[in-house]
């Protein structure tokens, strides 16, 4: 059974983070102060080039593994044009997707109310005169 893309992505990211942490551990040589210094040097604006070489290698390997895992799960990975061209045709033809306000345009016959009468309101009611309801004194 094919897993959802979000599940595949979550497992990919988790393994990438774990691999990066292991690479930082290895780069510090087991010295806690060095590892702490390396961890504190990473922040939101850190670029790929700012990372230690072992972490860069780990990320590159994780990216390759991510593409491989997506392909194994049956997802298409590639440039947008190539993926769209190889996509199979839909079994159900596309339908007209107009909003609810455009439904009036589909009416081909007058409907239950009958054709509009000249000078009258839709539905046969008349617009002039006092309002219906309780009589005024």
mmCIF file of C-alpha atoms in Angstrom:
data_model
loop_
_atom_site.group_PDB
_atom_site.id
_atom_site.type_symbol
_atom_site.label_atom_id
_atom_site.label_comp_id
_atom_site.label_asym_id
_atom_site.label_seq_id
_atom_site.Cartn_x
_atom_site.Cartn_y
_atom_site.Cartn_z
ATOM 1 C CA UNK A 1 0.000 0.000 0.000
ATOM 2 C CA UNK A 2 1.294 3.426 -0.936
ATOM 3 C CA UNK A 3 2.048 5.739 1.979
ATOM 4 C CA UNK A 4 0.912 9.343 1.972
ATOM 5 C CA UNK A 5 3.457 11.873 0.753
ATOM 6 C CA UNK A 6 3.432 13.603 4.150
ATOM 7 C CA UNK A 7 4.358 10.325 5.893
ATOM 8 C CA UNK A 8 7.195 9.717 3.441
ATOM 9 C CA UNK A 9 8.430 13.292 3.873
ATOM 10 C CA UNK A 10 8.256 13.019 7.665
ATOM 11 C CA UNK A 11 10.350 9.857 7.707
ATOM 12 C CA UNK A 12 12.841 11.438 5.294
ATOM 13 C CA UNK A 13 13.230 14.558 7.440
ATOM 14 C CA UNK A 14 13.562 12.544 10.635
ATOM 15 C CA UNK A 15 16.310 10.376 9.196
ATOM 16 C CA UNK A 16 18.062 13.460 7.762
ATOM 17 C CA UNK A 17 18.067 15.211 11.149
ATOM 18 C CA UNK A 18 19.335 12.096 12.929
ATOM 19 C CA UNK A 19 22.066 11.638 10.307
ATOM 20 C CA UNK A 20 23.100 15.296 10.671
ATOM 21 C CA UNK A 21 23.291 15.001 14.465
ATOM 22 C CA UNK A 22 25.392 11.848 14.176
ATOM 23 C CA UNK A 23 27.670 13.652 11.723
ATOM 24 C CA UNK A 24 28.072 16.531 14.211
ATOM 25 C CA UNK A 25 28.906 14.022 16.941
ATOM 26 C CA UNK A 26 31.526 12.424 14.731
ATOM 27 C CA UNK A 27 32.966 15.824 13.732
ATOM 28 C CA UNK A 28 33.386 16.839 17.380
ATOM 29 C CA UNK A 29 35.506 13.768 18.042
ATOM 30 C CA UNK A 30 33.416 12.829 21.055
ATOM 31 C CA UNK A 31 34.345 15.999 22.955
ATOM 32 C CA UNK A 32 31.117 17.487 24.389
ATOM 33 C CA UNK A 33 32.380 21.093 24.336
ATOM 34 C CA UNK A 34 33.221 20.910 20.623
ATOM 35 C CA UNK A 35 29.845 19.394 19.816
ATOM 36 C CA UNK A 36 28.050 22.050 21.855
ATOM 37 C CA UNK A 37 29.992 24.785 20.062
ATOM 38 C CA UNK A 38 29.109 23.268 16.669
ATOM 39 C CA UNK A 39 25.427 23.019 17.606
ATOM 40 C CA UNK A 40 25.320 26.607 18.840
ATOM 41 C CA UNK A 41 26.825 27.827 15.586
ATOM 42 C CA UNK A 42 23.743 26.599 13.680
ATOM 43 C CA UNK A 43 20.864 29.113 13.465
ATOM 44 C CA UNK A 44 18.092 30.095 11.020
ATOM 45 C CA UNK A 45 20.398 32.052 8.752
ATOM 46 C CA UNK A 46 23.066 29.354 8.539
ATOM 47 C CA UNK A 47 23.859 28.449 4.943
ATOM 48 C CA UNK A 48 24.899 25.062 3.633
ATOM 49 C CA UNK A 49 28.488 26.294 3.233
ATOM 50 C CA UNK A 50 28.615 27.345 6.917
ATOM 51 C CA UNK A 51 28.020 23.783 8.125
ATOM 52 C CA UNK A 52 30.885 21.421 8.959
ATOM 53 C CA UNK A 53 32.013 19.229 6.033
ATOM 54 C CA UNK A 54 30.716 16.038 7.649
ATOM 55 C CA UNK A 55 27.251 17.583 8.061
ATOM 56 C CA UNK A 56 27.287 18.785 4.430
ATOM 57 C CA UNK A 57 28.106 15.244 3.295
ATOM 58 C CA UNK A 58 25.346 13.858 5.513
ATOM 59 C CA UNK A 59 22.776 16.263 4.045
ATOM 60 C CA UNK A 60 23.829 15.435 0.470
ATOM 61 C CA UNK A 61 23.464 11.723 1.205
ATOM 62 C CA UNK A 62 20.056 12.306 2.849
ATOM 63 C CA UNK A 63 18.815 14.213 -0.209
ATOM 64 C CA UNK A 64 19.818 11.365 -2.521
ATOM 65 C CA UNK A 65 18.138 8.874 -0.178
ATOM 66 C CA UNK A 66 14.997 11.038 -0.087
ATOM 67 C CA UNK A 67 14.602 11.006 -3.871
ATOM 68 C CA UNK A 68 15.196 7.259 -3.924
ATOM 69 C CA UNK A 69 12.606 6.696 -1.201
ATOM 70 C CA UNK A 70 10.006 8.821 -2.997
ATOM 71 C CA UNK A 71 10.564 6.821 -6.189
ATOM 72 C CA UNK A 72 10.286 3.516 -4.286
ATOM 73 C CA UNK A 73 6.982 4.677 -2.786
ATOM 74 C CA UNK A 74 5.646 5.358 -6.287
ATOM 75 C CA UNK A 75 5.774 9.153 -6.363
ATOM 76 C CA UNK A 76 6.965 11.010 -9.446
ATOM 77 C CA UNK A 77 10.057 13.117 -8.854
ATOM 78 C CA UNK A 78 11.411 15.403 -11.550
ATOM 79 C CA UNK A 79 11.036 18.749 -13.283
ATOM 80 C CA UNK A 80 7.465 20.013 -13.456
ATOM 81 C CA UNK A 81 7.176 19.750 -17.255
ATOM 82 C CA UNK A 82 8.451 16.151 -17.344
ATOM 83 C CA UNK A 83 6.127 15.015 -14.555
ATOM 84 C CA UNK A 84 3.065 16.646 -16.130
ATOM 85 C CA UNK A 85 3.719 15.110 -19.561
ATOM 86 C CA UNK A 86 4.048 11.581 -18.219
ATOM 87 C CA UNK A 87 0.903 11.838 -16.099
ATOM 88 C CA UNK A 88 -1.895 9.504 -17.274
ATOM 89 C CA UNK A 89 -5.154 10.930 -18.534
ATOM 90 C CA UNK A 90 -7.951 11.395 -16.013
ATOM 91 C CA UNK A 91 -10.722 8.834 -16.159
ATOM 92 C CA UNK A 92 -13.346 11.447 -15.419
ATOM 93 C CA UNK A 93 -13.531 14.403 -17.806
ATOM 94 C CA UNK A 94 -13.151 17.839 -16.308
ATOM 95 C CA UNK A 95 -16.374 19.628 -15.499
ATOM 96 C CA UNK A 96 -17.247 23.263 -15.712
ATOM 97 C CA UNK A 97 -16.117 24.779 -12.397
ATOM 98 C CA UNK A 98 -18.100 27.960 -12.097
ATOM 99 C CA UNK A 99 -18.976 29.466 -8.764
ATOM 100 C CA UNK A 100 -22.501 29.393 -7.306
ATOM 101 C CA UNK A 101 -23.163 32.941 -8.512
ATOM 102 C CA UNK A 102 -22.805 31.762 -12.128
ATOM 103 C CA UNK A 103 -25.546 29.108 -11.931
ATOM 104 C CA UNK A 104 -28.052 31.506 -13.464
ATOM 105 C CA UNK A 105 -26.147 31.317 -16.737
ATOM 106 C CA UNK A 106 -26.867 27.578 -17.071
ATOM 107 C CA UNK A 107 -30.669 27.976 -17.152
ATOM 108 C CA UNK A 108 -31.928 27.011 -20.593
ATOM 109 C CA UNK A 109 -35.653 27.046 -19.889
ATOM 110 C CA UNK A 110 -37.719 29.434 -17.766
ATOM 111 C CA UNK A 111 -38.115 26.900 -14.929
ATOM 112 C CA UNK A 112 -41.076 26.476 -12.550
ATOM 113 C CA UNK A 113 -41.999 30.126 -12.430
ATOM 114 C CA UNK A 114 -42.665 30.471 -16.113
ATOM 115 C CA UNK A 115 -41.340 33.117 -18.457
ATOM 116 C CA UNK A 116 -40.773 36.621 -17.142
ATOM 117 C CA UNK A 117 -43.673 38.933 -17.801
ATOM 118 C CA UNK A 118 -43.019 42.409 -19.087
ATOM 119 C CA UNK A 119 -43.349 44.947 -16.283
ATOM 120 C CA UNK A 120 -43.785 42.319 -13.588
ATOM 121 C CA UNK A 121 -41.485 41.001 -10.938
ATOM 122 C CA UNK A 122 -40.147 37.476 -11.189
ATOM 123 C CA UNK A 123 -42.527 34.963 -9.676
ATOM 124 C CA UNK A 124 -45.681 36.793 -10.690
ATOM 125 C CA UNK A 125 -45.837 39.220 -7.766
ATOM 126 C CA UNK A 126 -46.579 42.874 -8.294
ATOM 127 C CA UNK A 127 -44.401 45.638 -6.879
ATOM 128 C CA UNK A 128 -46.853 48.513 -6.480
ATOM 129 C CA UNK A 129 -49.334 49.306 -3.715
ATOM 130 C CA UNK A 130 -49.300 48.963 0.066
ATOM 131 C CA UNK A 131 -47.484 46.048 1.635
ATOM 132 C CA UNK A 132 -49.505 42.980 2.399
ATOM 133 C CA UNK A 133 -50.103 42.028 5.988
ATOM 134 C CA UNK A 134 -51.873 43.722 8.857
ATOM 135 C CA UNK A 135 -54.218 46.482 7.604
ATOM 136 C CA UNK A 136 -53.380 50.026 8.639
ATOM 137 C CA UNK A 137 -55.908 52.186 10.535
#
